[in-house]
Coordinates of C-alpha atoms and ligand atoms in Angstrom, one line a residue:
M1 CA -60.6 -18.1 87.3
T2 CA -58.8 -20.5 89.2
E3 CA -57.5 -24.1 88.4
D4 CA -60.2 -25.4 90.7
D5 CA -63.0 -23.4 89.2
L6 CA -62.2 -24.7 85.9
L7 CA -62.3 -28.2 86.8
A8 CA -65.6 -27.7 88.7
A9 CA -67.0 -26.2 85.4
F10 CA -65.5 -28.8 83.2
G11 CA -67.0 -31.4 85.4
R12 CA -70.2 -30.1 85.6
Q13 CA -70.3 -29.9 81.7
R14 CA -69.1 -33.4 81.7
A15 CA -71.7 -35.1 83.8
A16 CA -74.6 -33.3 82.1
S17 CA -73.3 -34.5 78.8
R18 CA -73.1 -37.9 80.2
S19 CA -76.4 -38.0 81.5
H20 CA -78.2 -36.2 78.6
P21 CA -76.0 -37.3 75.5
A22 CA -78.3 -36.8 72.9
P23 CA -80.6 -33.4 72.9
D24 CA -83.0 -33.2 70.3
A25 CA -83.3 -30.4 67.0
G26 CA -85.8 -28.6 69.1
S27 CA -83.3 -27.8 72.3
R28 CA -80.3 -27.3 70.0
R29 CA -82.6 -24.7 67.9
R30 CA -83.4 -23.3 71.4
H31 CA -79.9 -22.9 72.4
L32 CA -79.1 -21.1 69.1
D33 CA -81.9 -19.0 69.6
M34 CA -80.7 -18.0 73.3
L35 CA -77.1 -17.0 71.5
A36 CA -78.8 -14.8 69.0
D37 CA -80.6 -13.1 71.6
L38 CA -77.6 -12.6 73.5
V39 CA -75.8 -11.3 70.6
R40 CA -78.6 -8.8 69.4
T41 CA -78.9 -7.7 73.6
H42 CA -75.1 -6.8 73.7
A43 CA -74.2 -6.1 70.1
E44 CA -73.2 -2.4 70.7
A45 CA -71.8 -3.2 74.5
F46 CA -69.6 -5.8 72.6
A47 CA -68.5 -3.3 69.9
S48 CA -67.7 -0.6 72.6
A49 CA -65.7 -3.2 74.7
I50 CA -63.8 -4.3 71.8
S51 CA -62.9 -0.9 70.7
D52 CA -62.1 -0.2 74.2
D53 CA -59.6 -3.3 74.1
F54 CA -57.8 -2.3 70.7
G55 CA -57.6 1.4 71.9
G56 CA -59.8 2.3 69.2
R57 CA -61.6 -0.5 66.6
S58 CA -63.9 0.7 64.1
H59 CA -67.7 0.1 65.2
N60 CA -68.5 -0.5 61.9
E61 CA -66.1 -3.2 61.4
T62 CA -67.2 -5.1 64.2
R63 CA -70.4 -4.8 62.8
M64 CA -69.7 -6.3 59.5
L65 CA -66.9 -8.6 60.3
E66 CA -68.0 -9.8 63.4
L67 CA -71.7 -9.4 64.4
V68 CA -73.3 -9.9 60.7
P69 CA -71.4 -13.1 60.1
V70 CA -72.1 -14.4 63.5
M71 CA -76.0 -13.8 62.9
R72 CA -75.7 -15.4 59.5
G73 CA -74.2 -18.4 61.0
L74 CA -76.9 -18.8 63.5
R75 CA -79.9 -18.3 61.1
H76 CA -78.0 -21.0 58.7
A77 CA -77.4 -23.3 61.7
R78 CA -81.0 -23.0 62.9
R79 CA -82.4 -23.3 59.5
H80 CA -80.6 -26.6 58.7
V81 CA -79.6 -28.5 61.8
G82 CA -82.6 -30.7 61.7
Q83 CA -81.5 -32.0 58.1
W84 CA -77.7 -32.0 59.2
M85 CA -79.2 -34.3 62.4
R86 CA -80.7 -36.7 59.9
D87 CA -79.6 -40.4 59.7
E88 CA -77.5 -40.8 56.4
P89 CA -78.5 -44.3 54.7
R90 CA -75.3 -46.3 53.6
Q91 CA -75.5 -49.0 51.1
V92 CA -74.8 -52.6 52.2
G93 CA -72.9 -55.2 50.1
L94 CA -75.1 -58.1 48.4
V95 CA -73.2 -60.6 50.6
F96 CA -74.4 -58.9 53.9
Q97 CA -77.9 -58.5 52.9
P98 CA -80.7 -58.6 54.5
A99 CA -79.4 -55.5 56.6
R100 CA -79.3 -52.0 56.7
A101 CA -76.4 -49.4 57.4
W102 CA -76.5 -45.9 58.1
V103 CA -74.5 -43.2 59.9
R104 CA -75.8 -41.0 62.8
Y105 CA -74.3 -37.9 64.0
E106 CA -73.9 -37.8 67.6
P107 CA -72.8 -35.1 70.0
L108 CA -69.1 -35.5 71.1
G109 CA -69.8 -34.2 74.7
V110 CA -67.7 -31.4 76.0
I111 CA -66.1 -28.9 73.6
G112 CA -63.4 -26.7 74.5
I113 CA -62.6 -23.3 72.5
I114 CA -59.9 -20.9 72.9
S115 CA -60.1 -18.0 70.9
P116 CA -57.6 -14.9 69.9
W117 CA -58.1 -11.3 70.2
N118 CA -58.2 -9.9 66.6
Y119 CA -61.8 -10.9 66.1
P120 CA -62.8 -12.0 69.6
L121 CA -66.4 -11.8 69.2
L122 CA -66.5 -14.2 66.0
L123 CA -63.7 -16.4 66.7
A124 CA -65.6 -17.5 70.1
L125 CA -68.9 -17.5 68.7
S126 CA -68.4 -18.8 65.4
P127 CA -67.2 -22.4 66.6
L128 CA -69.9 -22.1 69.7
I129 CA -72.7 -22.1 66.8
D130 CA -71.4 -25.3 65.3
A131 CA -70.7 -27.0 68.5
L132 CA -74.3 -26.1 70.0
A133 CA -76.0 -27.1 66.7
A134 CA -74.0 -30.4 67.0
G135 CA -75.8 -30.9 70.4
N136 CA -72.5 -30.3 72.4
R137 CA -71.5 -28.4 75.8
V138 CA -69.0 -25.7 75.5
L139 CA -66.4 -24.2 77.9
L140 CA -64.9 -21.1 76.2
K141 CA -61.6 -19.4 76.9
P142 CA -61.3 -16.0 75.0
S143 CA -58.0 -14.0 74.9
E144 CA -56.5 -12.1 77.7
L145 CA -55.8 -9.1 75.2
T146 CA -59.3 -8.3 75.0
P147 CA -60.1 -8.2 78.9
R148 CA -63.3 -5.7 78.5
F149 CA -64.7 -8.0 75.8
S150 CA -64.0 -11.2 77.5
G151 CA -65.4 -10.1 80.7
L152 CA -68.6 -8.9 79.2
L153 CA -69.0 -12.2 77.2
A154 CA -68.4 -14.2 80.4
R155 CA -71.1 -12.1 82.0
A156 CA -73.6 -12.4 79.2
I157 CA -73.4 -16.1 78.8
A158 CA -73.6 -16.7 82.4
E159 CA -77.1 -14.8 82.3
Q160 CA -78.2 -16.5 79.4
F161 CA -76.9 -20.0 79.6
S162 CA -76.8 -22.7 82.6
P163 CA -73.1 -23.5 83.3
D164 CA -73.6 -27.0 82.5
Q165 CA -74.5 -26.1 78.8
V166 CA -72.3 -22.9 78.0
S167 CA -69.4 -21.4 80.3
V168 CA -66.7 -18.9 79.9
A169 CA -63.3 -19.0 81.4
T170 CA -61.4 -15.8 81.6
G171 CA -57.7 -15.4 82.6
G172 CA -54.2 -15.1 81.1
A173 CA -52.0 -17.7 79.8
D174 CA -51.5 -19.8 82.9
V175 CA -55.5 -20.3 83.1
A176 CA -55.3 -20.9 79.1
S177 CA -52.7 -23.7 79.6
A178 CA -54.9 -25.1 82.4
F179 CA -57.7 -25.0 80.1
S180 CA -56.1 -27.0 77.2
A181 CA -55.1 -29.7 79.5
L182 CA -58.8 -30.6 80.4
P183 CA -59.6 -33.7 78.8
F184 CA -62.1 -32.2 76.3
D185 CA -64.1 -34.4 73.9
H186 CA -62.7 -32.0 71.2
L187 CA -60.7 -28.9 71.4
L188 CA -60.7 -26.2 69.0
F189 CA -58.1 -23.6 69.4
T190 CA -57.6 -20.5 67.1
G191 CA -54.4 -18.6 67.3
S192 CA -50.8 -18.4 66.9
S193 CA -48.8 -21.6 65.7
V194 CA -46.2 -21.3 68.4
V195 CA -49.1 -21.7 71.2
G196 CA -51.1 -24.2 68.6
R197 CA -48.0 -26.4 69.6
E198 CA -48.4 -26.1 73.1
V199 CA -51.9 -26.9 73.0
M200 CA -51.2 -29.9 70.6
R201 CA -48.8 -31.3 73.3
A202 CA -51.4 -30.5 76.2
A203 CA -54.3 -32.2 74.1
A204 CA -52.0 -35.3 73.5
A205 CA -51.8 -36.3 77.1
N206 CA -55.7 -36.9 77.1
L207 CA -55.7 -38.1 73.3
T208 CA -58.1 -35.2 72.8
P209 CA -59.1 -34.7 69.2
L210 CA -58.1 -31.1 68.0
T211 CA -58.9 -28.5 65.6
L212 CA -56.2 -25.9 64.9
E213 CA -57.1 -22.7 63.4
L214 CA -53.7 -21.2 63.0
G215 CA -52.3 -18.3 60.5
G216 CA -49.5 -17.8 58.3
K217 CA -48.5 -15.8 55.1
S218 CA -51.3 -15.8 52.8
P219 CA -50.0 -14.7 48.9
A220 CA -51.9 -12.7 46.7
I221 CA -50.8 -13.3 43.0
V222 CA -51.9 -10.9 40.4
A223 CA -51.4 -12.5 36.9
A224 CA -50.4 -10.2 34.1
D225 CA -54.0 -10.4 32.1
Y226 CA -55.8 -8.8 35.5
P227 CA -56.2 -4.8 35.5
V228 CA -53.6 -4.0 37.8
A229 CA -55.7 -1.3 39.4
K230 CA -58.7 -3.5 40.2
A231 CA -56.4 -6.1 41.9
A232 CA -54.6 -3.3 43.9
K233 CA -58.1 -1.7 45.3
S234 CA -59.3 -5.5 46.6
I235 CA -55.9 -6.2 48.1
A236 CA -56.0 -3.1 49.8
F237 CA -59.4 -3.6 50.9
G238 CA -58.7 -7.2 52.5
K239 CA -55.2 -5.8 54.0
F240 CA -56.2 -2.6 55.7
L241 CA -59.8 -3.7 57.2
N242 CA -58.8 -4.4 61.3
A243 CA -55.5 -2.6 60.3
G244 CA -54.2 -5.9 58.8
Q245 CA -54.7 -8.0 62.0
T246 CA -56.8 -10.5 60.1
C247 CA -55.5 -14.2 59.8
I248 CA -56.6 -14.1 56.2
A249 CA -55.5 -10.9 55.2
P250 CA -53.3 -11.2 52.1
D251 CA -49.5 -10.9 53.6
Y252 CA -47.8 -10.4 50.5
A253 CA -48.4 -9.5 46.6
L254 CA -46.6 -11.0 43.9
V255 CA -47.2 -8.6 40.9
P256 CA -45.6 -8.6 37.3
Q257 CA -42.3 -6.9 37.6
E258 CA -43.1 -3.9 35.4
E259 CA -46.4 -3.4 37.0
R260 CA -45.1 -3.5 40.5
E261 CA -44.6 0.4 41.2
A262 CA -48.0 0.9 39.9
F263 CA -49.5 -1.3 41.8
A264 CA -48.2 -0.2 45.1
K265 CA -49.0 3.6 44.3
I266 CA -52.7 2.5 43.8
V267 CA -52.8 0.4 47.0
I268 CA -51.5 3.4 49.0
D269 CA -54.0 5.8 47.3
A270 CA -56.8 3.2 47.8
A271 CA -55.8 3.5 51.7
R272 CA -55.7 7.1 51.4
R273 CA -59.5 7.2 49.8
S274 CA -60.9 4.7 52.6
Y275 CA -59.1 6.5 55.5
P276 CA -58.4 9.9 54.5
A277 CA -56.9 10.8 58.1
L278 CA -55.6 8.0 60.5
G279 CA -55.3 9.8 63.7
R280 CA -58.9 10.9 64.5
N281 CA -60.4 8.6 61.9
D282 CA -63.0 6.0 63.9
D283 CA -62.7 3.6 60.6
Y284 CA -59.2 3.0 60.9
T285 CA -58.6 0.3 63.7
A286 CA -55.7 0.6 66.2
I287 CA -52.8 -1.7 66.6
I288 CA -53.7 -4.0 69.8
T289 CA -50.6 -3.6 71.9
A290 CA -47.6 -1.2 72.1
R291 CA -45.4 -4.3 71.9
H292 CA -47.2 -5.5 68.4
R293 CA -46.9 -1.9 67.1
D294 CA -43.1 -2.0 67.8
R295 CA -42.5 -5.1 66.1
L296 CA -44.4 -3.9 62.7
R297 CA -42.1 -0.5 62.8
D298 CA -38.7 -2.7 63.6
A299 CA -39.8 -5.3 60.7
V300 CA -40.3 -2.1 58.5
E301 CA -36.9 -0.5 59.5
E302 CA -35.2 -3.8 59.1
A303 CA -36.6 -4.1 55.4
R304 CA -35.6 -0.4 54.6
I305 CA -31.9 -0.6 55.6
A306 CA -31.7 -3.7 53.8
G307 CA -32.6 -1.5 50.5
A308 CA -36.4 -2.1 50.1
S309 CA -38.4 1.2 49.2
I310 CA -41.2 2.2 51.5
L311 CA -44.3 3.9 50.9
T312 CA -46.6 5.1 53.4
H313 CA -50.1 6.8 53.9
G314 CA -49.2 10.4 54.2
G315 CA -51.9 11.3 56.8
A316 CA -50.0 9.5 59.6
G317 CA -52.0 11.7 62.4
K318 CA -50.9 12.0 66.1
D319 CA -52.5 8.7 67.5
P320 CA -49.6 6.5 68.9
A321 CA -52.1 3.6 68.7
K322 CA -52.4 3.7 64.7
F323 CA -50.1 2.2 62.4
A324 CA -50.2 4.1 58.8
P325 CA -50.6 1.7 55.8
T326 CA -47.4 1.1 54.4
I327 CA -45.8 -0.6 51.3
V328 CA -42.8 -2.4 51.2
L329 CA -41.3 -2.9 47.6
D330 CA -38.9 -5.5 46.8
P331 CA -38.1 -6.8 50.5
P332 CA -35.2 -9.1 51.0
V333 CA -36.5 -12.6 51.3
G334 CA -34.7 -13.3 54.6
C335 CA -36.3 -10.4 56.2
V336 CA -38.7 -10.8 59.2
L337 CA -41.6 -9.4 56.8
M338 CA -40.8 -12.2 54.4
R339 CA -40.2 -14.7 57.2
E340 CA -43.3 -14.2 59.6
E341 CA -46.7 -13.7 59.3
I342 CA -47.0 -9.8 59.4
F343 CA -50.5 -9.4 60.8
G344 CA -50.5 -5.5 60.4
P345 CA -51.2 -3.2 57.6
V346 CA -47.9 -3.8 55.9
L347 CA -47.8 -5.1 52.4
P348 CA -44.7 -6.6 51.1
V349 CA -44.8 -6.2 47.1
I350 CA -42.4 -8.4 45.1
G351 CA -42.1 -8.4 41.4
Y352 CA -42.2 -11.8 39.2
R353 CA -41.2 -12.5 35.6
D354 CA -43.5 -14.9 34.5
I355 CA -46.8 -16.8 36.5
G356 CA -44.5 -19.7 37.1
E357 CA -41.8 -17.6 39.3
A358 CA -44.8 -16.3 41.3
I359 CA -46.1 -19.8 41.7
A360 CA -42.8 -21.2 43.0
F361 CA -42.1 -18.4 45.1
A362 CA -45.4 -19.0 47.2
A363 CA -45.3 -22.9 46.8
A364 CA -41.7 -23.1 48.3
R365 CA -43.2 -21.2 51.6
D366 CA -45.4 -23.0 54.4
R367 CA -48.9 -23.7 53.0
P368 CA -50.7 -20.8 53.7
L369 CA -54.5 -20.2 55.3
A370 CA -55.6 -18.2 52.2
L371 CA -54.7 -17.7 48.8
Y372 CA -55.8 -14.9 46.4
C373 CA -55.2 -15.2 42.9
F374 CA -56.3 -12.2 40.2
S375 CA -56.9 -13.6 36.7
N376 CA -59.6 -14.1 34.2
D377 CA -57.7 -16.6 32.5
S378 CA -58.9 -20.2 33.6
D379 CA -55.9 -21.8 32.8
V380 CA -53.8 -19.4 34.8
R381 CA -56.2 -19.7 37.7
R382 CA -56.0 -23.8 37.4
R383 CA -51.9 -23.5 37.4
V384 CA -52.1 -21.1 40.7
L385 CA -54.8 -23.4 42.2
D386 CA -52.7 -26.6 41.4
G387 CA -49.5 -25.1 42.2
V388 CA -50.0 -23.3 45.7
I389 CA -51.8 -25.4 48.3
S390 CA -53.8 -23.3 50.8
G391 CA -56.3 -23.8 53.5
G392 CA -59.0 -21.6 51.0
V393 CA -59.0 -19.6 48.3
T394 CA -60.9 -16.4 47.1
L395 CA -60.4 -15.8 43.3
N396 CA -60.5 -12.2 41.9
G397 CA -61.2 -10.8 45.5
T398 CA -59.9 -11.0 48.9
L399 CA -61.5 -12.6 52.5
L400 CA -64.9 -13.6 51.2
H401 CA -64.5 -17.3 51.1
L402 CA -64.6 -16.9 55.1
A403 CA -68.0 -15.4 54.7
Q404 CA -69.5 -18.4 52.9
E405 CA -71.6 -20.7 55.4
N406 CA -71.5 -23.4 52.8
L407 CA -67.5 -23.6 52.3
P408 CA -65.5 -25.0 55.0
F409 CA -63.0 -22.6 56.9
G410 CA -59.6 -24.2 58.0
G411 CA -55.9 -24.2 57.4
I412 CA -53.7 -27.0 55.9
G413 CA -50.6 -28.2 57.6
P414 CA -48.6 -25.0 59.4
S415 CA -51.9 -23.1 58.9
G416 CA -53.8 -25.5 60.6
M417 CA -55.6 -28.8 61.0
G418 CA -59.4 -29.3 60.5
A419 CA -62.1 -27.0 59.4
Y420 CA -65.5 -25.8 60.4
H421 CA -68.5 -23.5 59.7
G422 CA -72.0 -24.5 58.6
R423 CA -72.6 -28.1 57.8
D424 CA -68.6 -28.9 57.8
G425 CA -68.5 -27.5 61.7
F426 CA -71.5 -29.6 62.6
R427 CA -69.7 -32.6 61.3
R428 CA -66.5 -31.4 63.0
F429 CA -68.2 -31.4 66.5
S430 CA -70.2 -34.7 65.7
H431 CA -69.4 -38.3 66.1
A432 CA -70.0 -39.9 63.0
R433 CA -71.1 -43.3 64.3
A434 CA -71.5 -46.1 62.0
I435 CA -74.4 -48.4 62.6
H436 CA -75.3 -52.0 60.9
Q437 CA -78.5 -53.5 61.6
I438 CA -78.8 -57.3 60.6
G439 CA -81.9 -58.5 59.2
P440 CA -84.1 -61.8 60.1
I441 CA -81.4 -64.1 58.9
N442 CA -77.6 -63.7 59.3
V443 CA -76.0 -65.6 56.6
F444 CA -72.4 -64.8 57.9
E445 CA -73.3 -66.8 61.1
R446 CA -74.9 -69.5 59.2
L447 CA -71.7 -70.3 57.5
G448 CA -69.4 -69.7 60.5
P449 CA -67.7 -72.7 62.2
P450 CA -67.5 -75.5 62.2
W451 CA -66.5 -74.4 58.6
G452 CA -68.0 -76.8 56.1
K453 CA -67.9 -77.5 52.3
I454 CA -70.3 -74.5 51.5
G455 CA -68.5 -72.2 54.0
R456 CA -65.2 -73.0 52.7
R457 CA -66.4 -72.4 49.0
I458 CA -68.2 -69.3 49.7
G459 CA -65.0 -68.0 51.1
R460 CA -62.9 -68.8 48.1
W461 CA -65.5 -67.4 45.8
L462 CA -65.9 -64.2 47.8
S463 CA -62.0 -63.7 48.1
Ligands
NAD1 P1 -51.9 -16.6 70.7 O1 -51.7 -17.9 70.3 O2 -51.3 -15.9 71.4 O3 -53.5 -16.7 71.6 C1 -54.7 -17.3 71.2 C2 -55.2 -17.8 72.5 O4 -54.3 -18.9 73.0 C3 -55.9 -16.8 73.6 O5 -56.8 -16.9 74.2 C4 -54.3 -17.1 74.8 O6 -54.9 -17.0 76.2 C5 -54.2 -18.7 74.3 N1 -53.1 -19.3 74.9 C6 -52.0 -18.6 75.4 N2 -51.1 -19.4 75.9 C7 -51.6 -20.5 75.8 C8 -51.2 -21.9 76.5 N3 -50.0 -21.9 76.6 N4 -52.0 -22.9 76.3 C9 -53.1 -22.6 75.7 N5 -53.6 -21.5 75.4 C10 -53.0 -20.5 75.3 O7 -52.6 -15.9 69.4 P2 -53.0 -14.3 69.4 O8 -51.9 -13.4 69.2 O9 -54.3 -14.1 70.1 O10 -53.9 -14.4 67.6 C11 -53.2 -14.4 66.7 C12 -52.5 -15.6 65.5 O11 -53.9 -16.2 65.6 C13 -52.4 -15.1 64.3 O12 -51.4 -16.2 64.2 C14 -53.4 -15.3 63.4 O13 -53.1 -15.8 62.1 C15 -54.4 -16.4 64.4 N6 -55.3 -16.4 63.9 C16 -56.0 -17.5 63.0 C17 -57.2 -17.5 62.9 C18 -58.2 -18.8 61.9 O14 -59.4 -18.8 61.7 N7 -57.1 -19.5 61.4 C19 -58.2 -16.5 63.3 C20 -57.8 -15.6 63.9 C21 -56.3 -15.5 64.2

């Protein structure tokens, strides 16, 4: 798409949003149904395109981690949109009576969505669901690292929706950069914090309100009271799905000092059970590009040279696109693995002596997108929740807070700003308009200038 095409697509949607600014619940449901049809029709083709883009992405993972949450999100929005749209009465103070006040949730207009490659379907369509439920028009820019998927999505959307309702802009970073400079009524960006900064700069020029869904280093804290094997299996599950290329994957684990070797061994055993061989295993996803694989390899090598112990899955296989599940025991804190988001199947394991030390370790770093705490002791859980602020939390498990339609999903500070999903997504893409309707007598105007004795007295009484 050229810059002129982009401007034309935006102009069309903007004009339509200004001439038809308030679609009713029926037309919003119809848009959600059209999207559900599109997903059902192309489900297999989407999974194949994503697998080709990755050089091997488990179809089961695409189904469970992308298609299922999208369909659940669609059903949830369809069921609740009428109720979400309802005017919300608010109280009016005695002094302003007789009057009524309420909040009306109105569409913002044209929403821009920029999505990444790691869950290309989910992270494009999940915000689209919320934006359509809120009655908006949407321009989508999927990632250039998944070109087959992005092309297919563009064609499927063009067949199903009129371009003044939903349209897809494909292309590289130049298109993405021009895209983020459009004067959207709201822009949602999911991706890295480096690009997030550029998007925020571009949005600032138009005063475009922004939601940033970024990443970060999400810690998993295993408390001493919790069965270490159970925690290790949960963390292995959350870490190795999509080969660790998950924004909320546990990035590193904090484990009681004397348990950390046993913990590491159980994580690797769990990986071997889930993925007995790696090479020809369709369940184990490849790393998206050679550049990303090289970065992981160099980061593990740096930690090894600095003295960390490395444990890897034995059945490495010959597939160069795959990166074996790897544990890095006691990495030095200054190495790349402990400075940057890992975004791959590598788990640093760090020992701690008491829970206060684990909390201080995690709290000293940037506020993460997710936090995992394994403990059956409510006091320990409270200390961890109070001590380490994060976008979201799963207790005694990993990832699943993301799948809850009734919970907001988003980061805090360097891991993002603003949240969406379900009603929170509807509100994210709606304007909460304050409306105050004055009754038959307007006492305030009666008191007004010229200010007499009664007005002055009431003013004194009210202040
Ligand atoms: P990325 O920032 O490289 O790219 C994301 C999108 O930004 C792509 O569509 C790309 O075309 C676009 N882009 C590139 N340059 C741009 C520019 N100058 N202006 C505007 N847009 C531009 O991220 P990625 O590598 O695709 O994704 C990985 C990152 O995303 C990780 O940090 C991960 O944690 C994060 N992530 C966050 C979430 C979340 O929900 N919070 C979900 C998935 C991934």
